[in-house]
PDB file of C-alpha atoms in Angstrom:
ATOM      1  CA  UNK I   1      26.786   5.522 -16.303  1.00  0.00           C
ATOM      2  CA  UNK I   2      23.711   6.371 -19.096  1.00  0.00           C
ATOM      3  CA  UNK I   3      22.719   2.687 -18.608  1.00  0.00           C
ATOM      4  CA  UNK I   4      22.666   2.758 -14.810  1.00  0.00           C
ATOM      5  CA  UNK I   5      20.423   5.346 -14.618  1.00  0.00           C
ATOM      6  CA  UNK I   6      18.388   4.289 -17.353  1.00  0.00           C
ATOM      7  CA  UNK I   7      17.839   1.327 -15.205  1.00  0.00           C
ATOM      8  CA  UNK I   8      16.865   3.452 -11.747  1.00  0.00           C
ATOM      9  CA  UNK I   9      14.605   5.067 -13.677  1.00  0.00           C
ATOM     10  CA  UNK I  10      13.049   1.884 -14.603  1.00  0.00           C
ATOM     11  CA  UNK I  11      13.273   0.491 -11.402  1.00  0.00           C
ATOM     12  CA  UNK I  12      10.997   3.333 -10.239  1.00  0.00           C
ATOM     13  CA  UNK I  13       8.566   3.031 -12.573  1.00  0.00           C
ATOM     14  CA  UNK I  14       8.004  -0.531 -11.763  1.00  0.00           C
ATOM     15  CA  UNK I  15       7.294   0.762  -8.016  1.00  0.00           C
ATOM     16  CA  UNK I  16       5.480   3.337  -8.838  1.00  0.00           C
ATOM     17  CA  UNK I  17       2.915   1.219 -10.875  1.00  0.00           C
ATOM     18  CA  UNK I  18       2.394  -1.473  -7.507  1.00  0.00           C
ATOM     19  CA  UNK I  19       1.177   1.579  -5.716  1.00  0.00           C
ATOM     20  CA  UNK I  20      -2.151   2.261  -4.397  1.00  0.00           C
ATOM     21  CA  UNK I  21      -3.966   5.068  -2.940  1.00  0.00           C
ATOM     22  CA  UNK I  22      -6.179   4.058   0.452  1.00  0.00           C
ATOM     23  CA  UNK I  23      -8.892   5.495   1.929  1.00  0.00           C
ATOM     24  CA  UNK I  24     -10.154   6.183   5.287  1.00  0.00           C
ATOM     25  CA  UNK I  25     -12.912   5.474   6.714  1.00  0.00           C
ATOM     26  CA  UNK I  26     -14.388   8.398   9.446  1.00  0.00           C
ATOM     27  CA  UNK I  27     -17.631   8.387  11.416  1.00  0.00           C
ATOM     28  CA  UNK I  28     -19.331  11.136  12.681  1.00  0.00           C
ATOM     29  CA  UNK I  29     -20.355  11.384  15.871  1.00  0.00           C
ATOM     30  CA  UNK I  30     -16.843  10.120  16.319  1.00  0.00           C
ATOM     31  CA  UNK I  31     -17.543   7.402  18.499  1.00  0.00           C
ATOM     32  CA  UNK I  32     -17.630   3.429  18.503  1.00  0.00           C
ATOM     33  CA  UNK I  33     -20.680   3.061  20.187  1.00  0.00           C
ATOM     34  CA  UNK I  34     -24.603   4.102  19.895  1.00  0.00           C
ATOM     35  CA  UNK I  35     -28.123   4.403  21.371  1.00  0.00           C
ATOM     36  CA  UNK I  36     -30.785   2.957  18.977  1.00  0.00           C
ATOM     37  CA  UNK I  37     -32.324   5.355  16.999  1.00  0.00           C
ATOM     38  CA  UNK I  38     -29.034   7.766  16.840  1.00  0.00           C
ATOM     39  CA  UNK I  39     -27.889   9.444  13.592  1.00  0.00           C
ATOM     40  CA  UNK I  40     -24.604   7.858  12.335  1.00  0.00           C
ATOM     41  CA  UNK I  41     -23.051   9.407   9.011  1.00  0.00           C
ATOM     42  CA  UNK I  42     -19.868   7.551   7.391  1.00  0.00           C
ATOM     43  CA  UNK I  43     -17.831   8.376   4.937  1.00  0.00           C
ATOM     44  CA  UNK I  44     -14.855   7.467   2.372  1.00  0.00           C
ATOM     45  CA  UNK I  45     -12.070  10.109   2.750  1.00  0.00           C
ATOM     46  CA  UNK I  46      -9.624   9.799  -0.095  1.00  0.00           C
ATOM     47  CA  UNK I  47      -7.808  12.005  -2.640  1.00  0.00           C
ATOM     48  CA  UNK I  48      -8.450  10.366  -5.611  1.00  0.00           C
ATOM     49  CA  UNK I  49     -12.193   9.919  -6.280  1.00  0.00           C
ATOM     50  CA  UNK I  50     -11.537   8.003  -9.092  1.00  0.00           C
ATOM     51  CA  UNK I  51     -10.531   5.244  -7.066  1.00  0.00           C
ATOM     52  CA  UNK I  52     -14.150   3.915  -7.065  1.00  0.00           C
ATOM     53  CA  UNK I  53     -14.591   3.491  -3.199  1.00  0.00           C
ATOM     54  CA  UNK I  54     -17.772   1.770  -1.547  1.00  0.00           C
ATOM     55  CA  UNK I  55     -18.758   1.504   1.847  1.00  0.00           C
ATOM     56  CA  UNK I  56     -19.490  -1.915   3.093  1.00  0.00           C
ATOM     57  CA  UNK I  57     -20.289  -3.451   6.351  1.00  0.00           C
ATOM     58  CA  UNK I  58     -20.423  -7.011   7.592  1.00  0.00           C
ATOM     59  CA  UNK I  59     -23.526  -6.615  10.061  1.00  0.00           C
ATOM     60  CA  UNK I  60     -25.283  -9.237  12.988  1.00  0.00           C
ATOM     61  CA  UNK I  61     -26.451 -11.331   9.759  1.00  0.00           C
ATOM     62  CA  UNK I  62     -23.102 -11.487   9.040  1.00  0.00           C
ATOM     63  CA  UNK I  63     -23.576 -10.525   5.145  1.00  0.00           C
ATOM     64  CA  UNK I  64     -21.583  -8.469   3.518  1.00  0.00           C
ATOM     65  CA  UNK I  65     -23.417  -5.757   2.184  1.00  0.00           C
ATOM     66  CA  UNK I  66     -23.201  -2.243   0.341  1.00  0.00           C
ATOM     67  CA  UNK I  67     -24.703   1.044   1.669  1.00  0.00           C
ATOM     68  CA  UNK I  68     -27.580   1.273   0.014  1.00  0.00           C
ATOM     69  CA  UNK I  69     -28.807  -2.187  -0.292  1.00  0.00           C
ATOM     70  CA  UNK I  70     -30.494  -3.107   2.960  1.00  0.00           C
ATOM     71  CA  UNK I  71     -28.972  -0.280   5.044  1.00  0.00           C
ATOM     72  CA  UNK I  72     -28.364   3.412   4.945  1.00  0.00           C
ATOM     73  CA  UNK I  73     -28.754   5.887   2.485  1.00  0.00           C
ATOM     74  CA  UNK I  74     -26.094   6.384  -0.061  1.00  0.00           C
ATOM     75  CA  UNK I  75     -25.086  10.590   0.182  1.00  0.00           C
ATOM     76  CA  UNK I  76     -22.781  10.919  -2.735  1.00  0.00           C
ATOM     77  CA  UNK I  77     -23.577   8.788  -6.537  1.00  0.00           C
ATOM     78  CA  UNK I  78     -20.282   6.998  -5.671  1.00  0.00           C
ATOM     79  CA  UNK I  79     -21.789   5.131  -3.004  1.00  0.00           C
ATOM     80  CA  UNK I  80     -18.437   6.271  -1.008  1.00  0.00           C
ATOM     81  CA  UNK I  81     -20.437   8.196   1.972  1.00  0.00           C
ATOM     82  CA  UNK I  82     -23.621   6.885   3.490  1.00  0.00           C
ATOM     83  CA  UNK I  83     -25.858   8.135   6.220  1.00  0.00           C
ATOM     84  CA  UNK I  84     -28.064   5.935   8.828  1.00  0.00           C
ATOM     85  CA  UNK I  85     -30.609   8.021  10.110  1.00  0.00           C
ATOM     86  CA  UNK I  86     -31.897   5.708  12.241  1.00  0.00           C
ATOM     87  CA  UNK I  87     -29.576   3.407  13.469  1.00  0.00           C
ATOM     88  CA  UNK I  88     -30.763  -0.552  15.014  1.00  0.00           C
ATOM     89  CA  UNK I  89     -29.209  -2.709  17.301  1.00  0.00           C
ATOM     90  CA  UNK I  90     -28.909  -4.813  14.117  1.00  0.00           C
ATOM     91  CA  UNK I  91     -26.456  -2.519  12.611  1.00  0.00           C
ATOM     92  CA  UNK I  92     -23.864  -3.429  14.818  1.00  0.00           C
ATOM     93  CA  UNK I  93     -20.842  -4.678  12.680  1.00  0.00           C
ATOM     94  CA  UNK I  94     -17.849  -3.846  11.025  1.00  0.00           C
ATOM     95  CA  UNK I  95     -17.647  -1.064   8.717  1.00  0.00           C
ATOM     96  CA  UNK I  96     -14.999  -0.443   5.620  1.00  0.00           C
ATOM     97  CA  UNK I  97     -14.336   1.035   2.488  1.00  0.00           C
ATOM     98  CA  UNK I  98     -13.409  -1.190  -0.815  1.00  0.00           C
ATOM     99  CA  UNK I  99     -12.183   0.009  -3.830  1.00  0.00           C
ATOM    100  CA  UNK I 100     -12.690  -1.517  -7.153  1.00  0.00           C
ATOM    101  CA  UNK I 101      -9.225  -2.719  -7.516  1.00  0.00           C
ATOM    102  CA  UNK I 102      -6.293  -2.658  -4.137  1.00  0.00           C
ATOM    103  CA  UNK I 103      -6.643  -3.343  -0.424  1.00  0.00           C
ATOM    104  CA  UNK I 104      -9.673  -1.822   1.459  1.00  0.00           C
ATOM    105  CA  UNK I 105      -9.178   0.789   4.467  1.00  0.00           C
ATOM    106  CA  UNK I 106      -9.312   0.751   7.899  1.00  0.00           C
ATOM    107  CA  UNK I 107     -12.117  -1.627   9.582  1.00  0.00           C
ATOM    108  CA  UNK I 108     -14.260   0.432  11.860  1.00  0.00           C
ATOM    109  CA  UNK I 109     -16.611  -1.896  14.512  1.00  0.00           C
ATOM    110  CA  UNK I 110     -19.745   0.354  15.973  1.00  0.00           C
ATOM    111  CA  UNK I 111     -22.279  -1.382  18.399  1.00  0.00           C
ATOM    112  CA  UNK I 112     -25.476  -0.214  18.825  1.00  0.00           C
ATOM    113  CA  UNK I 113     -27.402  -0.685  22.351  1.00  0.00           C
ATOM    114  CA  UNK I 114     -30.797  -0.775  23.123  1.00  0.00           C
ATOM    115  CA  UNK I 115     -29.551  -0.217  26.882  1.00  0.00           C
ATOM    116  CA  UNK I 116     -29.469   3.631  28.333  1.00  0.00           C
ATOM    117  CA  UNK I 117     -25.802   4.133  29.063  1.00  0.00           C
ATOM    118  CA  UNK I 118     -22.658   3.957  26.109  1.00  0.00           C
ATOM    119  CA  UNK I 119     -18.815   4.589  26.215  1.00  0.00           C
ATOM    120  CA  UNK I 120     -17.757   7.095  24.003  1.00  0.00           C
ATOM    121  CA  UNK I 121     -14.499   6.431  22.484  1.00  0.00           C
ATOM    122  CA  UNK I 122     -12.339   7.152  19.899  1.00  0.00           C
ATOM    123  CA  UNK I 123     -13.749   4.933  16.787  1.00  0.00           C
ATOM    124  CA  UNK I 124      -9.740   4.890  14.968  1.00  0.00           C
ATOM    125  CA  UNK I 125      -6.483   4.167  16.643  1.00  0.00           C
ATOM    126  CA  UNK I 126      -5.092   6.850  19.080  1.00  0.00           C
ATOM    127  CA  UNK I 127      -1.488   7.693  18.484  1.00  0.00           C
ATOM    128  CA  UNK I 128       0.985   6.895  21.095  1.00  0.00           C
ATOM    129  CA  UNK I 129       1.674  10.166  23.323  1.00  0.00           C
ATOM    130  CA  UNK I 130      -1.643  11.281  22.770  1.00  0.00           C
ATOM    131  CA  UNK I 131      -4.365  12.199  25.250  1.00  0.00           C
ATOM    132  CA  UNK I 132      -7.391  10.415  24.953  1.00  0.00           C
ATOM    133  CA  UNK I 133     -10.904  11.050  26.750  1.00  0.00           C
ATOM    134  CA  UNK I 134     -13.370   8.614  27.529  1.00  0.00           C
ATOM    135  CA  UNK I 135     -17.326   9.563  28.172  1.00  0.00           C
ATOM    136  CA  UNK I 136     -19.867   7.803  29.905  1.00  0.00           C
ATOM    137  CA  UNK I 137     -23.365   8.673  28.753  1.00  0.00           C
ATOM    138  CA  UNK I 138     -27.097   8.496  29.464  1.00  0.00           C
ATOM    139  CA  UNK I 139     -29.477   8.605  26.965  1.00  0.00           C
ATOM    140  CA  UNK I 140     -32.757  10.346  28.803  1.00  0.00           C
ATOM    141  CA  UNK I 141     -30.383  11.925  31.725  1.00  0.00           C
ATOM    142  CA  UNK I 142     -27.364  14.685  31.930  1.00  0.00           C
ATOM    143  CA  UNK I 143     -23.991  12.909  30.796  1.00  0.00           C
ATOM    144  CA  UNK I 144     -22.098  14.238  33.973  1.00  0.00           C
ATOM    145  CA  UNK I 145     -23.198  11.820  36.318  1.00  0.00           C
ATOM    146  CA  UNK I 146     -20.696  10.021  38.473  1.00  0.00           C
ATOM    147  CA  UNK I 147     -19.420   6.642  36.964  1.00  0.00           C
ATOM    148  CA  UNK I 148     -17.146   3.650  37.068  1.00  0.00           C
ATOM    149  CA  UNK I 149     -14.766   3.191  34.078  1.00  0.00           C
ATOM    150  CA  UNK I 150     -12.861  -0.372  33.851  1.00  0.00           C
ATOM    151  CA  UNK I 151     -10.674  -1.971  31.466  1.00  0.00           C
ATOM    152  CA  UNK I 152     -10.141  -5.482  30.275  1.00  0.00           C
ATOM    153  CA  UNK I 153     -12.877  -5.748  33.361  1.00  0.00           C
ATOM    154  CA  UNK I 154     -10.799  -3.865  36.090  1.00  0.00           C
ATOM    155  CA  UNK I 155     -11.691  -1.112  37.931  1.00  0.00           C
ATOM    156  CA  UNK I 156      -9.629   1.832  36.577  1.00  0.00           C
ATOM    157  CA  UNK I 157     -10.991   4.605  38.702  1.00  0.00           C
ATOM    158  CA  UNK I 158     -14.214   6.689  39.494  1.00  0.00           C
ATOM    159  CA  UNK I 159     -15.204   9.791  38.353  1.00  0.00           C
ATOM    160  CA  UNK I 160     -17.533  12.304  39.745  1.00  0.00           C
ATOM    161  CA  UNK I 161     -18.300  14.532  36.140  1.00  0.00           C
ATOM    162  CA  UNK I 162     -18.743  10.989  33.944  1.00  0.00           C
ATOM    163  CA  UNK I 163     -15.670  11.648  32.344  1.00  0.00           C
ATOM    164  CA  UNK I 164     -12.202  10.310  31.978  1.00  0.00           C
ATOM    165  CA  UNK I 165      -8.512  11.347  30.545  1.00  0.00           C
ATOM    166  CA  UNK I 166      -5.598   9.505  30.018  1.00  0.00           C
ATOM    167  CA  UNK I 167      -2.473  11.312  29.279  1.00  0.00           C
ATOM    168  CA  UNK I 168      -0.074  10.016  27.166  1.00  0.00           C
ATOM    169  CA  UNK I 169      -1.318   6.962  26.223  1.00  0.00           C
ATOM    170  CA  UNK I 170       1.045   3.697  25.598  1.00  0.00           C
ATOM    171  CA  UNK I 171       0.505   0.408  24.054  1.00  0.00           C
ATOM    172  CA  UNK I 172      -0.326  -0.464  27.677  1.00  0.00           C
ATOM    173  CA  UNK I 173      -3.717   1.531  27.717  1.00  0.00           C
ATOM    174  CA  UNK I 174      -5.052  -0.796  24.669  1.00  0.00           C
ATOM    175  CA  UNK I 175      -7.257  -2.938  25.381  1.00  0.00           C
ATOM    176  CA  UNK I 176     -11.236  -3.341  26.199  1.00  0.00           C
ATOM    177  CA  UNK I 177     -13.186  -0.483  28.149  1.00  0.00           C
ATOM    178  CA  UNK I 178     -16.617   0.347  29.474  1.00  0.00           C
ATOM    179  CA  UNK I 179     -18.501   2.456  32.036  1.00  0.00           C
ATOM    180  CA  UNK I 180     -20.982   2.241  34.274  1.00  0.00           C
ATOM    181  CA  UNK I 181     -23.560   4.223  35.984  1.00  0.00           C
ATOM    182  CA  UNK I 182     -25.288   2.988  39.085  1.00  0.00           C
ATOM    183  CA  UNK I 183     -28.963   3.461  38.667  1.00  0.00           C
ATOM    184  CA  UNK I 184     -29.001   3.476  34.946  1.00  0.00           C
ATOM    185  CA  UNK I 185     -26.960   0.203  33.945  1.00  0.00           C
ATOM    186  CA  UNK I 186     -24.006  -0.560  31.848  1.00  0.00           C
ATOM    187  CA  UNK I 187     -22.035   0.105  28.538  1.00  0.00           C
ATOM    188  CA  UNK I 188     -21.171  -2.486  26.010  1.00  0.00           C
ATOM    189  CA  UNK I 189     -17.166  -2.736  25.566  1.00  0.00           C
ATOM    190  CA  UNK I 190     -15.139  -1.228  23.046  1.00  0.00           C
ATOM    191  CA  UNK I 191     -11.650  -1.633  22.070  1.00  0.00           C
ATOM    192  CA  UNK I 192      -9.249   1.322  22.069  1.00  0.00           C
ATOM    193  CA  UNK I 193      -6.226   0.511  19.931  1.00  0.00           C
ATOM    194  CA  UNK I 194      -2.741   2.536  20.392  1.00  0.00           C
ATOM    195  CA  UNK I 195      -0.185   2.980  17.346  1.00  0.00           C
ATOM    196  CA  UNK I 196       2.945   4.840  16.477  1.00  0.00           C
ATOM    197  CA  UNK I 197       1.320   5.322  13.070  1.00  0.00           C
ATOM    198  CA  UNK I 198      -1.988   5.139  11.087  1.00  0.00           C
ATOM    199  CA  UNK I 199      -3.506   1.499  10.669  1.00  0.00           C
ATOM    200  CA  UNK I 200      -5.798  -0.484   9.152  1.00  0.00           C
ATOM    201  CA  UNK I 201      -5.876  -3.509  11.756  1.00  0.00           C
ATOM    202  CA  UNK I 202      -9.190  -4.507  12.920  1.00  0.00           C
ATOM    203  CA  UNK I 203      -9.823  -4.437  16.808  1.00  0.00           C
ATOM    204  CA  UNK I 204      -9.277  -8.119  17.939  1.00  0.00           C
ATOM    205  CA  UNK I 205     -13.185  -8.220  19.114  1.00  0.00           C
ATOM    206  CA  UNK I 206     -14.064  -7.670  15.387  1.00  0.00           C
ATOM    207  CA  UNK I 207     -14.703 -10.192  13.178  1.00  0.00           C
ATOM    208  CA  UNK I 208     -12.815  -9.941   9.487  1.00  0.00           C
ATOM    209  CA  UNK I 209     -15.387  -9.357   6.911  1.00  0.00           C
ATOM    210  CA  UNK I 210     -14.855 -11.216   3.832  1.00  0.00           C
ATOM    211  CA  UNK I 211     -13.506  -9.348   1.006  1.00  0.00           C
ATOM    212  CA  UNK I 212     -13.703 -10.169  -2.674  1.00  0.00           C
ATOM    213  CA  UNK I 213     -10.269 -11.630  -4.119  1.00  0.00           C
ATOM    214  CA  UNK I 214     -10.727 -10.385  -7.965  1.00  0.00           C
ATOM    215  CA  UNK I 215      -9.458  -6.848  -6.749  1.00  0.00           C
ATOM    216  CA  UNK I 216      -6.500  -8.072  -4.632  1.00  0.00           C
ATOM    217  CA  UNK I 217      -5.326 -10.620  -7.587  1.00  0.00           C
ATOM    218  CA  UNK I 218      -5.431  -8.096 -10.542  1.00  0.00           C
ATOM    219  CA  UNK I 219      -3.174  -5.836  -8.281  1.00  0.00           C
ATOM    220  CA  UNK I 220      -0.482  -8.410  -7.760  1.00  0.00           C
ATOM    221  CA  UNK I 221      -0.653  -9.031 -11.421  1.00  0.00           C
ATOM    222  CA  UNK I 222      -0.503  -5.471 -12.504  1.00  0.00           C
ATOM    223  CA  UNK I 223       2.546  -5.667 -10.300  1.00  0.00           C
ATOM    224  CA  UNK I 224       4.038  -8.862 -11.875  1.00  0.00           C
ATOM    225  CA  UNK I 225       3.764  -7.427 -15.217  1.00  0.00           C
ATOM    226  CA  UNK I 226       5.251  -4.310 -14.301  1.00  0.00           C
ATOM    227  CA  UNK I 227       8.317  -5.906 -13.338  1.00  0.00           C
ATOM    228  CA  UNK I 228       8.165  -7.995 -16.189  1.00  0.00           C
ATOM    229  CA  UNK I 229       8.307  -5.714 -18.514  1.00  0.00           C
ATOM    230  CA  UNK I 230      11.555  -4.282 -16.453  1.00  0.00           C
ATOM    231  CA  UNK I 231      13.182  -7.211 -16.982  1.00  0.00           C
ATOM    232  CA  UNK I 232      13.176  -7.600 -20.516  1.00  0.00           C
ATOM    233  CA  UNK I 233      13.921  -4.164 -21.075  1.00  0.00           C
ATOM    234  CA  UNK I 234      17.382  -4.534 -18.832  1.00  0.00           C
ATOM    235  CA  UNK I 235      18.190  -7.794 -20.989  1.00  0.00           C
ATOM    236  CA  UNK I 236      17.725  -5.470 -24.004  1.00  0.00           C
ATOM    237  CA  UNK I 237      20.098  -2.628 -22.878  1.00  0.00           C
ATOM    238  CA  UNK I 238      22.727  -5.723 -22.063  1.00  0.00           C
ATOM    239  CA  UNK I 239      21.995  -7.246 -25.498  1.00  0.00           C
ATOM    240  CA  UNK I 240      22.907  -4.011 -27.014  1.00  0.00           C
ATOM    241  CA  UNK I 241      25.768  -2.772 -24.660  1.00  0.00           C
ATOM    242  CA  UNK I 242      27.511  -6.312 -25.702  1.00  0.00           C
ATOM    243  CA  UNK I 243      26.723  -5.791 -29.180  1.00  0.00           C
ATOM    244  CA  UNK I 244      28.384  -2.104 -29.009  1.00  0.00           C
ATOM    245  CA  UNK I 245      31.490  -3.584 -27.144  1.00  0.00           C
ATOM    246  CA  UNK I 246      31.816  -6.703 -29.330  1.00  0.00           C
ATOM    247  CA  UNK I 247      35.799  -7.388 -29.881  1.00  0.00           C
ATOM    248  CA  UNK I 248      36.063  -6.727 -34.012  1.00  0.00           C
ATOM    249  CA  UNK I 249      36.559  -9.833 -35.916  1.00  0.00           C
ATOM    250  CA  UNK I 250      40.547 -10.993 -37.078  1.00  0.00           C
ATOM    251  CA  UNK I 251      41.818  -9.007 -39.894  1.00  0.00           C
ATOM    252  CA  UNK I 252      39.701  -5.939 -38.675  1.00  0.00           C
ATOM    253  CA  UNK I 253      40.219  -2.773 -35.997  1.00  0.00           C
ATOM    254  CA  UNK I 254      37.607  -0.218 -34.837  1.00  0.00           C
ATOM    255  CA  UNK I 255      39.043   2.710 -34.772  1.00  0.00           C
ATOM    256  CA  UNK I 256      36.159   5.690 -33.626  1.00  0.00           C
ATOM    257  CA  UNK I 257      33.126   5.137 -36.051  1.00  0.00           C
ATOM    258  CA  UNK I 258      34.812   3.312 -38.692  1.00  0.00           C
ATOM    259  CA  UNK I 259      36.428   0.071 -39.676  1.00  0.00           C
ATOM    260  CA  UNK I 260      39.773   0.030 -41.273  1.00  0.00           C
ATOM    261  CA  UNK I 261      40.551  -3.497 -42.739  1.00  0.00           C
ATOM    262  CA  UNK I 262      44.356  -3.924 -43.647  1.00  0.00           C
ATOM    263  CA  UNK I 263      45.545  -6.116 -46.818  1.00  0.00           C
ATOM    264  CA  UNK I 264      49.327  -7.184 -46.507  1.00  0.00           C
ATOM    265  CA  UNK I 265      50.953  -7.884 -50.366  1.00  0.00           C
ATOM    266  CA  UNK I 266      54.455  -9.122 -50.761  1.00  0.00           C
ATOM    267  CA  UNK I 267      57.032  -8.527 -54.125  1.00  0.00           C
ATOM    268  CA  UNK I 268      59.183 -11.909 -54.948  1.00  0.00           C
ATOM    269  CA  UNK I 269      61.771 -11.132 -56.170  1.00  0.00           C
ATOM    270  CA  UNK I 270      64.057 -14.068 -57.605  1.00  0.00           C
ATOM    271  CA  UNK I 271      67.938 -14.252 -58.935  1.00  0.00           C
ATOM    272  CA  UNK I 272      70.430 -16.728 -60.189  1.00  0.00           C
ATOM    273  CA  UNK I 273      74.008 -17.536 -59.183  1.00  0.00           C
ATOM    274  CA  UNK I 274      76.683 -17.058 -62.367  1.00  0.00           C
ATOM    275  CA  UNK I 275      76.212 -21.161 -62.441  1.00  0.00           C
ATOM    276  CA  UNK I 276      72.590 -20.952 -62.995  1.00  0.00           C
ATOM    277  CA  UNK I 277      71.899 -23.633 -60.679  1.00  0.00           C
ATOM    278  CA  UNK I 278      70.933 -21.596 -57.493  1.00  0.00           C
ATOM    279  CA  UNK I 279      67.982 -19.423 -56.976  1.00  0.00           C
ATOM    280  CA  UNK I 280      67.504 -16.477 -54.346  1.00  0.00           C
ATOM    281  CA  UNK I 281      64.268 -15.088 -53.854  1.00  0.00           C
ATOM    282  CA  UNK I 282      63.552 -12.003 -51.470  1.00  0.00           C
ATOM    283  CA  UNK I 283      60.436 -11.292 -50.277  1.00  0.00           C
ATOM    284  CA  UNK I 284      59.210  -7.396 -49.740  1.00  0.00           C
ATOM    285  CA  UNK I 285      55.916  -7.470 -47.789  1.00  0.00           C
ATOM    286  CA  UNK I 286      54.099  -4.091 -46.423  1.00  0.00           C
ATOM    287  CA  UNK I 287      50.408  -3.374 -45.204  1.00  0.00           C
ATOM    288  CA  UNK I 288      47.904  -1.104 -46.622  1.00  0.00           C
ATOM    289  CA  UNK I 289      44.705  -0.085 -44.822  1.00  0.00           C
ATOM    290  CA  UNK I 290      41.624   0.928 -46.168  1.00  0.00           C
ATOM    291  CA  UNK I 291      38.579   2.995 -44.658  1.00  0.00           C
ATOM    292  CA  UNK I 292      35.169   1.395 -45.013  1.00  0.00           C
TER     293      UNK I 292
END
């Protein structure tokens, strides 16, 4: 029983040491898409700072860059929160955070239009159940004006105010949505994803930026060795439970902590007939035992 739970308890160690905290990645104004020239602020949300997490993106030019170097304006020395206070059509991409070692967080994918009308959206997966409220907007004009909203490039419906709700969203609702204003022109499409739980699956219009291998390979290793070093340490507690339990050789008994070894002697003793011819011998044999 002491050596079974010994062995849980190293079991759970060896989990424990393959896991890995993961951020998310929030925007503020919580949307998915932007006017040019719009303030955008992102921003690594984790527990553990020491985690070392960096905002990315994987822009137009299709280069995967750091906040920072090219774009935006690190907020924080970590380079895990970055503001764009004036954001370009060319900072349209994919957005994510990226530790130093582990799998990176959710992908977030904001366009940036040039036009006058966008779709507000939620930027992260909706959870299923939930209510969710789409919002066609003007840039120069009031954001109540009547418009069209379609999906997957249906109509869905019209609305008067330039808003609309869906109630209790499904994995039905996902898909691709935008708005439109006559007059004032068009939105760009976003994706709305639906989930039962969190994620960190890209929409499907996104493309996957490509993420540096080191990190991902020294986790799997740290993993490996964890469970090496599990391994060997059960084959020790079987070496020794079998050396504990070994039978005790011929000629010996374990008896509690000690060894008692037994030495049999024998007394001949020998007579002769009135004739002197025949011999008898008897033999008396016993066993003493000694304590070593």
């Amino acid at each position: 029983m002491k050596e079974t739970s010994v062995l849980c308890l190293l079991f759970l160690l060896s989990l424990l040491s393959c896991t890995t905290n993961q951020a998310r990645l929030t925007v503020s104004p919580s949307s998915s898409q932007f006017f040019k020239g719009d303030f955008v602020s992102l921003s690594c949300e984790e527990d553990d700072s020491s985690a070392g997490w960096t905002l990315r993106r994987n822009a137009t030019n299709l280069q995967r860059t750091q906040c920072g170097a090219e774009w935006g304006k690190p907020t924080n020395s970590a380079n895990s929160s970055c503001s764009i206070s004036y954001i370009l059509t060319s900072d349209s991409g994919v957005y994510w955070c990226e530790p130093r070692e582990g799998p990176i967080s959710n992908m977030v994918n904001l366009t940036v239009t040039g036009g006058s009308v966008i779709l507000q959206s939620p930027v992260l997966p909706v959870m299923e159940g939930d209510d969710v409220t789409l919002l066609c907007k003007t840039k120069t004009t009031p954001s109540n004006l009547p418009a069209a909203f379609y999906k997957d490039g249906s109509l869905i419906r019209k609305q008067p105010t330039g808003h609309m709700t869906i109630q209790h969203v499904s994995r039905s609702d996902e898909g691709l949505y935008k708005c439109d204003i006559s007059g004032h022109g068009e939105s760009p499409s976003s994706w709305i994803t639906v989930t039962e739980e969190n994620t960190t699956t890209p929409p499907p219009t996104s493309t996957p930026p490509p993420t540096s291998t080191t990190p991902f390979v020294l986790s799997v290793l740290s993993c490996v060795g964890s469970v090496c070093v599990v391994v060997l340490l059960v084959l020790l507690v079987l070496l020794v439970r079998r050396c504990v339990h070994r039978k005790p050789e011929d000629g010996k008994e374990a008896e509690g902590d000690d060894i008692i070894t037994y030495v049999m002697y024998c007394d001949v003793k020998t007579s002769k007939t009135a004739n002197q011819t025949t011999q008898r011998q008897k033999f008396s044999c016993s066993r003493l035992s000694s304590e070593n």
